[in-house]
Short mmCIF file of C-alpha atoms in Angstrom, two decimals:
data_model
loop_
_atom_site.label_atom_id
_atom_site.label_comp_id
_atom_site.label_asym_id
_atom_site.label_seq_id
_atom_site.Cartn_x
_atom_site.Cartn_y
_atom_site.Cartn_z
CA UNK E 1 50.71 -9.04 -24.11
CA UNK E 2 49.86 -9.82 -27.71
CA UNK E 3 48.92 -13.57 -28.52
CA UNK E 4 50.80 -15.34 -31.66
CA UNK E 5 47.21 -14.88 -33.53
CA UNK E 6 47.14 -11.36 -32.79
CA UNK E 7 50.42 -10.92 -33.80
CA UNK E 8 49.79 -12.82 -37.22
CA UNK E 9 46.79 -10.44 -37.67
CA UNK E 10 48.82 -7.77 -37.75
CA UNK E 11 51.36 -8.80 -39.93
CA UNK E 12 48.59 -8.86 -42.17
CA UNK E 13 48.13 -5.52 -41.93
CA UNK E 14 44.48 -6.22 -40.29
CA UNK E 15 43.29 -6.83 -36.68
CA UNK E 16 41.30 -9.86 -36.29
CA UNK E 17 37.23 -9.04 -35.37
CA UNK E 18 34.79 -10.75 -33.08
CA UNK E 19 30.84 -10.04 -33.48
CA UNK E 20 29.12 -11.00 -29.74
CA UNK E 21 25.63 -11.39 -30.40
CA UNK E 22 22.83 -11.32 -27.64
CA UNK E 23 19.45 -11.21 -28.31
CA UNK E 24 18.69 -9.39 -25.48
CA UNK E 25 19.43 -6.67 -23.13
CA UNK E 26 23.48 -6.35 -23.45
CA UNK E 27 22.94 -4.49 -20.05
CA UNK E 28 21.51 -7.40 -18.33
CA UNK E 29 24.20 -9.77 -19.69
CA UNK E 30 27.48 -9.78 -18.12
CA UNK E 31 29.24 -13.19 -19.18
CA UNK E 32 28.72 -10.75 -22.59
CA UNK E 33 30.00 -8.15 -21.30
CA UNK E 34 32.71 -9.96 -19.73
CA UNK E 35 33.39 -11.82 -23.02
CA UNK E 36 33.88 -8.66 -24.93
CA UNK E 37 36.27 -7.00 -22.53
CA UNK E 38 38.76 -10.29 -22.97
CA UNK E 39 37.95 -10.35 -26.68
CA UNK E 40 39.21 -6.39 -26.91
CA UNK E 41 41.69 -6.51 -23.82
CA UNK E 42 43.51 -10.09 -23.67
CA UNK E 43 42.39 -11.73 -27.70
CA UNK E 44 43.40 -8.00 -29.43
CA UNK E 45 40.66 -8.10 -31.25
CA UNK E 46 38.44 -5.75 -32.26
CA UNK E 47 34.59 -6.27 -31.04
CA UNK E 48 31.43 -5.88 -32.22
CA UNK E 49 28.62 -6.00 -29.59
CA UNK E 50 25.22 -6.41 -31.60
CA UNK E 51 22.37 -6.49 -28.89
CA UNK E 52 19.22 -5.16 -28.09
CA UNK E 53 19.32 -1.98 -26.26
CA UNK E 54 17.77 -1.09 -22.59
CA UNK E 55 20.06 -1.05 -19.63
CA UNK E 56 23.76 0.44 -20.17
CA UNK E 57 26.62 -1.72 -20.07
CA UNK E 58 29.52 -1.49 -17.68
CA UNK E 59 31.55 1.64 -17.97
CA UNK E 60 34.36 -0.01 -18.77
CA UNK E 61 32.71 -1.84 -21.61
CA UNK E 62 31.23 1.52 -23.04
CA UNK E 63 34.42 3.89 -22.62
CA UNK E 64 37.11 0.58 -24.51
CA UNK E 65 37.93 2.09 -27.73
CA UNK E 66 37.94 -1.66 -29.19
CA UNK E 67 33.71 -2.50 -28.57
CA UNK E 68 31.68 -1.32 -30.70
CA UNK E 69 28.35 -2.08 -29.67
CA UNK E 70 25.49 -1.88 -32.48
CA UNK E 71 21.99 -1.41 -30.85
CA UNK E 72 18.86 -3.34 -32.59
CA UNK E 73 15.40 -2.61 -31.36
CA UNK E 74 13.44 -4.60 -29.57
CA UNK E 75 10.22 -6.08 -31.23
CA UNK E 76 7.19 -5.80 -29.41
CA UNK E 77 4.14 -7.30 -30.50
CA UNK E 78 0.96 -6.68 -28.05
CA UNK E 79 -2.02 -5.98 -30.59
CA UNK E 80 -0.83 -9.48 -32.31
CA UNK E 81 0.23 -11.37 -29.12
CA UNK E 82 -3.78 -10.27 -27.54
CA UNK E 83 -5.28 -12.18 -30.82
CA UNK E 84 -2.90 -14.95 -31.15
CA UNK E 85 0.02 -15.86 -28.89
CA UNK E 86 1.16 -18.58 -31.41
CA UNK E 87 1.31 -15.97 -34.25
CA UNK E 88 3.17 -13.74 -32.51
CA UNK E 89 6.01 -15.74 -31.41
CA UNK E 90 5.95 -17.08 -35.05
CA UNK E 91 5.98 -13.26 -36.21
CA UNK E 92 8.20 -11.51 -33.68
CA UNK E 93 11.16 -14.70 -34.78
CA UNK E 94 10.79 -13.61 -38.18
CA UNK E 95 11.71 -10.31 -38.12
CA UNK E 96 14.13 -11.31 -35.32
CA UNK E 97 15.86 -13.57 -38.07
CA UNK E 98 15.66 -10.44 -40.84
CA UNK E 99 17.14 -7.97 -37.86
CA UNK E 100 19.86 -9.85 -36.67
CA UNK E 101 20.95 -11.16 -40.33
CA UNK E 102 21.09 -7.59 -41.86
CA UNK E 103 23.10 -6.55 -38.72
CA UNK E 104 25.76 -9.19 -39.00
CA UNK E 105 25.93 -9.05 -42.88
CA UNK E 106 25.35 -5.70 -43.83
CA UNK E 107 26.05 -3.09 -40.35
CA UNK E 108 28.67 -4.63 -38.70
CA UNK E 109 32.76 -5.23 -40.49
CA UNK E 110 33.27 -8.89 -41.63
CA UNK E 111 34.30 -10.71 -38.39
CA UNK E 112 36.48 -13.54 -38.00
CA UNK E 113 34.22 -15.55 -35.18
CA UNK E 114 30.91 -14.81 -33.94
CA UNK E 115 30.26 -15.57 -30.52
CA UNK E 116 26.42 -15.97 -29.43
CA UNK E 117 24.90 -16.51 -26.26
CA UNK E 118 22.33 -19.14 -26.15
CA UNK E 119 19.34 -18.69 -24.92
CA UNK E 120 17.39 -17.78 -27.03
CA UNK E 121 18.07 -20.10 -29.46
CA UNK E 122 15.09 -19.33 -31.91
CA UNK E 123 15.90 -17.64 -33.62
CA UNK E 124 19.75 -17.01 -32.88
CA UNK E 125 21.51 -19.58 -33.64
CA UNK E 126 19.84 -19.81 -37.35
CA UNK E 127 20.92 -16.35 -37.66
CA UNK E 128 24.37 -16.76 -36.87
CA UNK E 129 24.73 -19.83 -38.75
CA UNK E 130 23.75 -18.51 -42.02
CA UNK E 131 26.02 -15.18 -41.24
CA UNK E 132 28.80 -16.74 -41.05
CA UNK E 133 28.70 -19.33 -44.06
CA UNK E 134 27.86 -15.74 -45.79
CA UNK E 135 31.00 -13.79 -44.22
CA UNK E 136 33.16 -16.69 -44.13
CA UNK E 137 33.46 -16.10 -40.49
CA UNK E 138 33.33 -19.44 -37.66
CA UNK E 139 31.06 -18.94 -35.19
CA UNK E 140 31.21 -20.10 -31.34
CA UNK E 141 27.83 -20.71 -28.87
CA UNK E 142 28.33 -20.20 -25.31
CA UNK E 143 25.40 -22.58 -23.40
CA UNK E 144 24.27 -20.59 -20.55
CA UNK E 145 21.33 -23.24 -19.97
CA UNK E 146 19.19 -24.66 -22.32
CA UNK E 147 16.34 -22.97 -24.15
CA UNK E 148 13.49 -25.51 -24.46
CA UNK E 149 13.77 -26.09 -20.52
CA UNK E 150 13.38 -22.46 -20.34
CA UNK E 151 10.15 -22.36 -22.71
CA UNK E 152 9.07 -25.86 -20.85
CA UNK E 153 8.64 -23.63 -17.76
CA UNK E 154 5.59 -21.95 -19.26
CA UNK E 155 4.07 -24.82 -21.42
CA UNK E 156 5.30 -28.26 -20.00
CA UNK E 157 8.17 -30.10 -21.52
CA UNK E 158 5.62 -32.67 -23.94
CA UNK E 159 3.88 -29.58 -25.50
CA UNK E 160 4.83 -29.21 -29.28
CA UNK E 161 6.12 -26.07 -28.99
CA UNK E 162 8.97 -27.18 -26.77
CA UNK E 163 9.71 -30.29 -28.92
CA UNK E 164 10.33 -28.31 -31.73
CA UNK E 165 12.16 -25.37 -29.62
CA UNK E 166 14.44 -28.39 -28.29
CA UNK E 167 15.23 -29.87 -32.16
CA UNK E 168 15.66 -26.21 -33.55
CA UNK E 169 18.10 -26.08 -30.19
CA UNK E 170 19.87 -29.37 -30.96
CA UNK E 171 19.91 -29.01 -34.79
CA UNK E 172 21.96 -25.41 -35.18
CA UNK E 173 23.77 -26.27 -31.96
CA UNK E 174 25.78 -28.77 -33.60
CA UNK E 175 26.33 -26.86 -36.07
CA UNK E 176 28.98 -24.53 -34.33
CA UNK E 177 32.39 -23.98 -34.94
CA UNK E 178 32.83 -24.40 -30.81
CA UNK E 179 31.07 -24.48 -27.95
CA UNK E 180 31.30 -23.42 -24.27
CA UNK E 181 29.55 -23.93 -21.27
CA UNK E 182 29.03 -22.73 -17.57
CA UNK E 183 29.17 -26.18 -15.65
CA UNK E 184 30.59 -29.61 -15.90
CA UNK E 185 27.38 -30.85 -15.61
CA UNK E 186 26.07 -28.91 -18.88
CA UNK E 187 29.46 -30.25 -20.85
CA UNK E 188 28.59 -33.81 -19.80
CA UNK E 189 24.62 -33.46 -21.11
CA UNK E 190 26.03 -31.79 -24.69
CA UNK E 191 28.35 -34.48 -24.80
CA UNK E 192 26.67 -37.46 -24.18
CA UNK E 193 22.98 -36.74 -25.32
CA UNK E 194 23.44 -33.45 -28.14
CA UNK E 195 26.99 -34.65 -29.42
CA UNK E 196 28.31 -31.27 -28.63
CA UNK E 197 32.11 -30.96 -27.28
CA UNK E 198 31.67 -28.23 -25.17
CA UNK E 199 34.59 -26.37 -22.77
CA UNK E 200 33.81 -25.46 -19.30
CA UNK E 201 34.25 -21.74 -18.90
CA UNK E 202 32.96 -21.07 -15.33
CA UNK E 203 31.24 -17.35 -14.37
CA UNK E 204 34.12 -15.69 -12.85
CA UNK E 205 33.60 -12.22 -11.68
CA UNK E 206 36.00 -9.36 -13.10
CA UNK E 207 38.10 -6.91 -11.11
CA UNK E 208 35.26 -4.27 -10.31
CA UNK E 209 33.50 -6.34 -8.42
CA UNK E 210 35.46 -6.78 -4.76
CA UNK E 211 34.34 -5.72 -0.96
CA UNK E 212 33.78 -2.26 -0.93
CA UNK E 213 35.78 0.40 1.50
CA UNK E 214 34.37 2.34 4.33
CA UNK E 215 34.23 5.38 1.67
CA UNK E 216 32.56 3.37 -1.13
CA UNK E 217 29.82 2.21 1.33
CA UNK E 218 28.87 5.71 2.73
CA UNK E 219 29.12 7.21 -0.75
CA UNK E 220 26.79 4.39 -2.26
CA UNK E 221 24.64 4.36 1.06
CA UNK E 222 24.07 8.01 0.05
CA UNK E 223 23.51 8.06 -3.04
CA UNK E 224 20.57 5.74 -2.37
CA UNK E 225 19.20 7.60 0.84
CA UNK E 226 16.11 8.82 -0.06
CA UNK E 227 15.23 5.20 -2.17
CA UNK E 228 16.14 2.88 1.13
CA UNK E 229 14.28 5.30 3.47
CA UNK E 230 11.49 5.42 1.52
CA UNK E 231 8.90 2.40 2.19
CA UNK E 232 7.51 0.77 -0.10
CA UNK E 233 3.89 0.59 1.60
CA UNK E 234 3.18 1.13 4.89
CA UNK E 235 6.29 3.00 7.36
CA UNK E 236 8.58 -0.24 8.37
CA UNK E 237 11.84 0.30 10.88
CA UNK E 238 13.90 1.34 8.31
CA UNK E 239 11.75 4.58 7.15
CA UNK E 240 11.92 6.00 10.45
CA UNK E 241 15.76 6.57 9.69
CA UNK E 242 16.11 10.03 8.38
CA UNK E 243 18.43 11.30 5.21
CA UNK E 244 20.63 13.88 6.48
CA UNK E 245 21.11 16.55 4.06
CA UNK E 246 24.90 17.52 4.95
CA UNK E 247 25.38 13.42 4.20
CA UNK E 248 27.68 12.73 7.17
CA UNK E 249 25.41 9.82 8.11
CA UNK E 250 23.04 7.53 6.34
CA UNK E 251 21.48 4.33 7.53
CA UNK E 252 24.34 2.13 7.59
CA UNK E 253 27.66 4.79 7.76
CA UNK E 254 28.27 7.56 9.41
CA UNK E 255 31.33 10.29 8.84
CA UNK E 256 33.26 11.46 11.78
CA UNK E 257 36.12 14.02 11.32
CA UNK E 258 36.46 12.98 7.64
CA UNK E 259 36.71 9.07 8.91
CA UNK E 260 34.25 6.85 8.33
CA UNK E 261 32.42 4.32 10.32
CA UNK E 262 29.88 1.46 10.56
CA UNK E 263 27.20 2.13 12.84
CA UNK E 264 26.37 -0.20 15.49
CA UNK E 265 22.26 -0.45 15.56
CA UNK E 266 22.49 -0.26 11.53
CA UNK E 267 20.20 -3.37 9.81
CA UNK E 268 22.15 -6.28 8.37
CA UNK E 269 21.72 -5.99 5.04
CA UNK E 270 20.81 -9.06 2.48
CA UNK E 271 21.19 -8.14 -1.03
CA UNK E 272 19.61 -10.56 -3.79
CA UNK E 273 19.33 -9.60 -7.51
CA UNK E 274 16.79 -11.35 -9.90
CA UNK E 275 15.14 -11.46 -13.07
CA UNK E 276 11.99 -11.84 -12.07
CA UNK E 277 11.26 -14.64 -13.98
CA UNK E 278 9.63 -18.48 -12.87
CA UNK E 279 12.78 -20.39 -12.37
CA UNK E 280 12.83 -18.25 -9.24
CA UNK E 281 10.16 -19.11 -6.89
CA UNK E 282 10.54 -15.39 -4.90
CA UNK E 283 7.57 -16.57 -2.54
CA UNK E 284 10.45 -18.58 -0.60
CA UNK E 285 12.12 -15.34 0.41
CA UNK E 286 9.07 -13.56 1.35
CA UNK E 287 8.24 -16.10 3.66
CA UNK E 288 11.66 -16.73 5.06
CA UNK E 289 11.25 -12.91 5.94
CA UNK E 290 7.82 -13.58 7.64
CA UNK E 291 8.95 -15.87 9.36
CA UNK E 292 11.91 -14.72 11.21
CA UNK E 293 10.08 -11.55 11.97
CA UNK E 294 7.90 -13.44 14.00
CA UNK E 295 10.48 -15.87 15.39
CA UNK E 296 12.85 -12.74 16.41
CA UNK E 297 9.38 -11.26 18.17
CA UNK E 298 8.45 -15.06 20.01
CA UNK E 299 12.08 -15.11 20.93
CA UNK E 300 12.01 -12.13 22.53
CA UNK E 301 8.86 -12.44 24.55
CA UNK E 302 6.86 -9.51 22.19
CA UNK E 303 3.27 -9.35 21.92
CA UNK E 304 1.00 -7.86 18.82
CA UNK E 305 0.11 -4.89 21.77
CA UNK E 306 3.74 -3.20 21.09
CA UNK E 307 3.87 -0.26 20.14
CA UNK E 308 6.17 -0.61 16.68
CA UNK E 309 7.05 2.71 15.90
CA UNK E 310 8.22 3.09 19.81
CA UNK E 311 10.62 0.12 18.55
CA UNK E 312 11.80 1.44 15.53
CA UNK E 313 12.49 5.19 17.36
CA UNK E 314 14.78 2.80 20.69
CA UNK E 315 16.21 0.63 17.74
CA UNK E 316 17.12 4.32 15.54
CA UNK E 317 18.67 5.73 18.99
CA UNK E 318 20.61 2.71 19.71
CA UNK E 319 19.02 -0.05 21.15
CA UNK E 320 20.80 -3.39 20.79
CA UNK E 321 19.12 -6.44 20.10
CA UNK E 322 20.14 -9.60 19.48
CA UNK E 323 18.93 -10.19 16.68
CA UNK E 324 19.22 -6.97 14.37
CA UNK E 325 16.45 -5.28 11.34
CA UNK E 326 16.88 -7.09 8.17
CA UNK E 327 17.05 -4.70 5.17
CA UNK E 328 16.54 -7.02 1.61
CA UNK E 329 17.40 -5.02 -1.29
CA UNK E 330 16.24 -6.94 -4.39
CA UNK E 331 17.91 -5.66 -7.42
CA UNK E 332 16.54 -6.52 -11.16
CA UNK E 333 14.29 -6.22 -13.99
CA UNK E 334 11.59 -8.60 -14.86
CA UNK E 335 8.25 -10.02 -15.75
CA UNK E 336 7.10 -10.67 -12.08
CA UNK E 337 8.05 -8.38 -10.54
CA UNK E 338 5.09 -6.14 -9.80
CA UNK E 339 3.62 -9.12 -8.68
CA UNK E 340 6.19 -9.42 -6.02
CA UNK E 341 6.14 -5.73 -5.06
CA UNK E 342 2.57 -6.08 -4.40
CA UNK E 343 2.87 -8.94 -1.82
CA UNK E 344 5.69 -6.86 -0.42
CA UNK E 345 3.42 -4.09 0.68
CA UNK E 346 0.67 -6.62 2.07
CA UNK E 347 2.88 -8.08 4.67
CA UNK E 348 2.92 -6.76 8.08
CA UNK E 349 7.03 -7.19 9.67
CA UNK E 350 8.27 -5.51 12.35
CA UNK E 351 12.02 -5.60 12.24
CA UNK E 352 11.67 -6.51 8.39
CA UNK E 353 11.83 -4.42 5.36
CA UNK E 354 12.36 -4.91 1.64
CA UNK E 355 13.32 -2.31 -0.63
CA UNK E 356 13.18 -2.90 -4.95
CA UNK E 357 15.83 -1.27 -7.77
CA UNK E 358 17.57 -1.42 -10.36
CA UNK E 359 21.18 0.03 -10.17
CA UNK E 360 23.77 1.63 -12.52
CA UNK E 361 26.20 -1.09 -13.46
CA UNK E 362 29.06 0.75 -11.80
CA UNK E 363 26.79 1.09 -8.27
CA UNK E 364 25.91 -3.05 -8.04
CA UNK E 365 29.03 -4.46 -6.89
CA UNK E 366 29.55 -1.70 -4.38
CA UNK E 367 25.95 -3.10 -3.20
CA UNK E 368 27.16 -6.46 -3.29
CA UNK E 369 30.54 -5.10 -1.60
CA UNK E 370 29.01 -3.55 1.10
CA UNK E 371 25.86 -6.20 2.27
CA UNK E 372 25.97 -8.42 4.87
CA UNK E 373 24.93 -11.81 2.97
CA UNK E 374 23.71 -12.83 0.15
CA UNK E 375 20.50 -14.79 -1.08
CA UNK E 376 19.77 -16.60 -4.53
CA UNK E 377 16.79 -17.89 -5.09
CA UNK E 378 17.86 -19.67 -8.96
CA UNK E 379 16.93 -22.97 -8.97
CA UNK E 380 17.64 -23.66 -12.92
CA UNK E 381 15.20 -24.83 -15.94
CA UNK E 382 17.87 -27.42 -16.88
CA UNK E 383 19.57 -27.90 -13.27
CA UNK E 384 22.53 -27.50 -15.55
CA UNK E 385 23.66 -23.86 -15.12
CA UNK E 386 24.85 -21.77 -12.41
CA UNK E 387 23.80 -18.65 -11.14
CA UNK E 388 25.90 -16.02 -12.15
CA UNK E 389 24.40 -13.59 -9.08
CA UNK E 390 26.59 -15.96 -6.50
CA UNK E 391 29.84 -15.82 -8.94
CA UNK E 392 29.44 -11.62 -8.57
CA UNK E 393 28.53 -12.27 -4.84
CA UNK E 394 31.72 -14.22 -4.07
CA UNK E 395 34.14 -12.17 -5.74
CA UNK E 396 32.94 -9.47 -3.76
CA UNK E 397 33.45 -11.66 -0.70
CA UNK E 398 29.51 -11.79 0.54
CA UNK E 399 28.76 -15.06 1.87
CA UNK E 400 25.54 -16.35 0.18
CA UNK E 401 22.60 -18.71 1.48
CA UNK E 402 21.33 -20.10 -1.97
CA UNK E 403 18.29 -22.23 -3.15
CA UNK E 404 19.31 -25.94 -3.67
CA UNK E 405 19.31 -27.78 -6.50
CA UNK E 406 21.36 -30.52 -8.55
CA UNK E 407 24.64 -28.72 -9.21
CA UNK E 408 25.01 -25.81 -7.70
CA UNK E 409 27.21 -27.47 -5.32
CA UNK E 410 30.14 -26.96 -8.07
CA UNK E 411 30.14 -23.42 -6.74
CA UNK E 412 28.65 -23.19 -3.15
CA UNK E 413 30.51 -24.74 -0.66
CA UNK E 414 28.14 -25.78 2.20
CA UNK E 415 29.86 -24.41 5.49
CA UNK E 416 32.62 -22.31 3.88
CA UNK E 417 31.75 -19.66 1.68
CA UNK E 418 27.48 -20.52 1.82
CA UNK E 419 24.80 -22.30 2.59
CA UNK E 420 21.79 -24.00 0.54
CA UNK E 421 18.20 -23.97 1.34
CA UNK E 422 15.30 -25.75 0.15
CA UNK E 423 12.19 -24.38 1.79
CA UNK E 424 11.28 -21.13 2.74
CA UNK E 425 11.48 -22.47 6.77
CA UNK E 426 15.21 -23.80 6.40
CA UNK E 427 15.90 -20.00 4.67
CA UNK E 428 14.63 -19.02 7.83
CA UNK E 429 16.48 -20.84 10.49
CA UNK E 430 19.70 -20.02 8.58
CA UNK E 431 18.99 -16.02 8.76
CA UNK E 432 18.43 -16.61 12.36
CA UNK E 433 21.43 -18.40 12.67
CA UNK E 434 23.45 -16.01 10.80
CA UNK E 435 22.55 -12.83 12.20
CA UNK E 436 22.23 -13.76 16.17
CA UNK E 437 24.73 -11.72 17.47
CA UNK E 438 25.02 -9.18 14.87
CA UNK E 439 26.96 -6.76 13.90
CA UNK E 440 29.68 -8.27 16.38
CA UNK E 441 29.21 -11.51 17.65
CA UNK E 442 27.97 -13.21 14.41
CA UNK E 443 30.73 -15.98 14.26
CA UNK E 444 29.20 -18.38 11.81
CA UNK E 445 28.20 -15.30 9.24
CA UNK E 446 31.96 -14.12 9.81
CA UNK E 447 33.70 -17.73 9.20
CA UNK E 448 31.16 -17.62 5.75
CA UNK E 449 32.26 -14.28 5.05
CA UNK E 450 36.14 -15.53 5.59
CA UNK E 451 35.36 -18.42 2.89
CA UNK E 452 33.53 -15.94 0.35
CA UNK E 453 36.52 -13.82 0.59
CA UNK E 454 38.90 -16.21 0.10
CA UNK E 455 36.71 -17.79 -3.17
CA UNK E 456 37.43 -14.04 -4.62
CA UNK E 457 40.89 -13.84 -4.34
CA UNK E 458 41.15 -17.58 -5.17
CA UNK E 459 40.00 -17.15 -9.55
CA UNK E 460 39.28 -14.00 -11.72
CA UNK E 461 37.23 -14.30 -14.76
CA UNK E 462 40.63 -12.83 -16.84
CA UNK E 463 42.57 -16.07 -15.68
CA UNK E 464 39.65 -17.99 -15.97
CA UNK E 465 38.93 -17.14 -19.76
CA UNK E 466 43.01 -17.26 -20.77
CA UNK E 467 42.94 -20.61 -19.78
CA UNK E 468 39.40 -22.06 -21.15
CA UNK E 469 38.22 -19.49 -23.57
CA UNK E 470 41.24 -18.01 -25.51
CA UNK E 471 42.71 -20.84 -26.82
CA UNK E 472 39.43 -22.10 -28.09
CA UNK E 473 39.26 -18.71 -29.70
CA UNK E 474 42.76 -18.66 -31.64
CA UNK E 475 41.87 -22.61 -32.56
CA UNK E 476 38.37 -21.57 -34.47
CA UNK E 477 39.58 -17.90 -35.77
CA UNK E 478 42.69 -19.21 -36.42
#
């Protein structure tokens, strides 16, 4: 239904434009994404998506006839960076600045509001600024964490770099037409210590994601057959599992008379998706894995003599255990993560296995629809932000065991839709508690399940953003 602003536009004769602006892979940002959908669907604007290219948006962000998404190159400078570091950054912001300026002022239509998603700040938020005192347009930051606690990460929070990251930060922050954030936490540290009024626009997941069917699982569990039966080093129990060609049975599903079914020996599943970056210590999950391994093997009275593949062929034919094959599928693109992959193939698990990808936007929430339980490992530069891989999680109803830390207790609820974790060994003793019993006597993994389900049917991001972000919108393009 058209807005009063929307409806003034157009007595104008002109509808009202947005410009998002992420310096970075649109792809890999959904709160973007997300933003430009209500911008286009529930604002009636028409929006302007300038962003680096890499990984494809949602379908339903590429197919709206109202985004327009303008693709700037990404600057890479390795022969400068292997000399100086300094120079580099110094370099690669400058013609940052240029790019993003002649895109706003020159490629894209003159929009009403800019909204830019912070981090990076440098050199973003300069950029912005100075587009919109040239278009006459107001522009709007939305504070996904901070971006000096980010660069702190790598160079310690007194180096000279950061201090001047954090003014830069500070300085064009306040500058804004409007501000919103992702926690109460974050609008209480703008307020009181950057002067920033910010609103609290919490991560909400959108419609597509929800649990998956019975069809959507075996189609998805097919599509990836060959990729989660292939090991990533040495055979594990899940490569022993064969792709069937005819596809009327995959690891997880099979297809009976055109119904279809969970199998009852399948793995449990744990999905967790990460950017590979150092605010996510993976090491925790590696040796959470380790460790049950060898807990489920004490437990059950095995030796090092067994014969594993003997295991993996009774387990494939039907065995029951009580406690079932884990099968982590990390999703993501990042930095670390050949680092990672390479400890992966060192370990040595028996009813462990680990499996890395990066999915089509339209494939990851019928992964996150269709897994057993969820794991995040974000502990936050700022211990301001939330992780938006547990907001995407819930509202497809998976139950998550996530890494603790000062405020993620605004979205986990300890004992009803998760549970937190601080060391690798409590990760541990929470899988083992989860999955005893599994896939049908698993109470404490159902009653989670029961409270993740519930947080998804409880808040969409459409309601959340009328209520937070829209008006906020009207006020400053208004």
């Amino acid at each position: 239904m058209p807005t009063a602003t929307t409806m003034a536009a157009s007595a104008a004769g002109r509808r009202k434009r947005a410009a998002v602006v992420v310096l970075g892979d649109i792809g890999r940002s959904p709160r973007m994404q997300y933003h430009s959908l209500s911008l286009a669907n529930q604002a009636g604007m028409e929006v302007d998506i300038v962003a680096n290219g890499g990984s494809d948006p949602h379908l339903s962000v590429r197919e709206n006839p109202s985004i327009h998404i303008h693709e700037m190159k990404t600057v890479k400078l390795t022969g400068i960076s292997k000399i100086s570091g300094a120079l580099a950054l110094l370099l690669k912001a400058a013609i940052q600045f240029v790019m993003l300026v002649w895109f706003l002022c020159f490629k894209i239509p003159r929009p009403d509001v800019l909204l830019v998603q912070n981090p990076p700040s440098v050199p973003t938020l300069a950029a912005v600024k100075l587009a919109s005192w040239l278009r006459g347009a107001k522009f709007i930051v939305d504070w996904h964490n901070f971006g000096y606690t980010l660069l702190g990460l790598s160079h310690g929070r007194s180096h000279i770099i950061v201090k001047i990251y954090f003014w830069f930060e500070k300085h064009f922050g306040q500058m804004a037409d409007g501000a919103l954030c992702v926690t109460k936490a974050m609008q209480h540290e703008l307020a009181q210590n950057w002067g920033i009024r910010a609103t609290v626009l919490y991560d909400q997941s959108p419609d597509f994601f929800h649990p998956a069917s019975m069809m959507e699982k075996h189609g998805l569990f097919s599509r990836l057959g060959n990729t989660i039966c292939s090991a990533m080093g040495n055979a594990d129990c899940i490569s022993v599992e064969e792709v069937v060609e005819n596809m009327d049975t995959t690891v997880f599903t099979s297809k009976i008379d055109r119904e279809f079914f969970l199998k009852p020996n399948r793995p449990a599943l744990v999905v967790s998706s990460t950017s590979w970056t150092p605010d996510e210590d993976f090491s925790i999950l590696l040796e959470a894995a380790l460790m049950y391994d060898r807990r489920v093997a004490a437990t059950l009275g095995e030796d090092d003599s067994m014969d594993e593949r003997q295991l993996w062929t009774d387990i494939k034919n039907g065995k029951q255990f009580v406690y079932p094959r884990l099968l982590f599928i990390i999703t993501g693109k990042g930095p670390d993560r050949k680092k990672y992959e390479d400890q992966i193939k060192r370990l040595k698990l028996r009813r462990v296995a680990f499996r890395t990808m990066w999915l089509a936007s339209e494939d990851y929430p019928l992964l996150l629809g269709s897994a057993d339980l969820g794991v995040s490992l974000h502990t936050s530069s700022s211990g301001l932000d939330l992780p938006m891989k547990v907001v995407d999680m819930f509202g497809c109803g998976l139950p998550v065991c996530a890494a603790s830390f000062s405020c993620i207790e605004e979205l986990v609820k300890v004992n009803k839709n998760g549970l937190l974790f601080s060391t690798s060994s409590e990760l541990a003793d929470e899988l083992m508690m989860l999955f005893k019993g599994f896939p049908e006597e698993c109470n404490a993994l159902k009653s989670l399940k029961e409270g993740a389900m519930h947080t998804s049917s409880s808040s969409k991001w459409s309601t959340e953003w009328e209520t937070n972000a829209l008006p906020l919108v009207n006020q400053v393009s208004g």
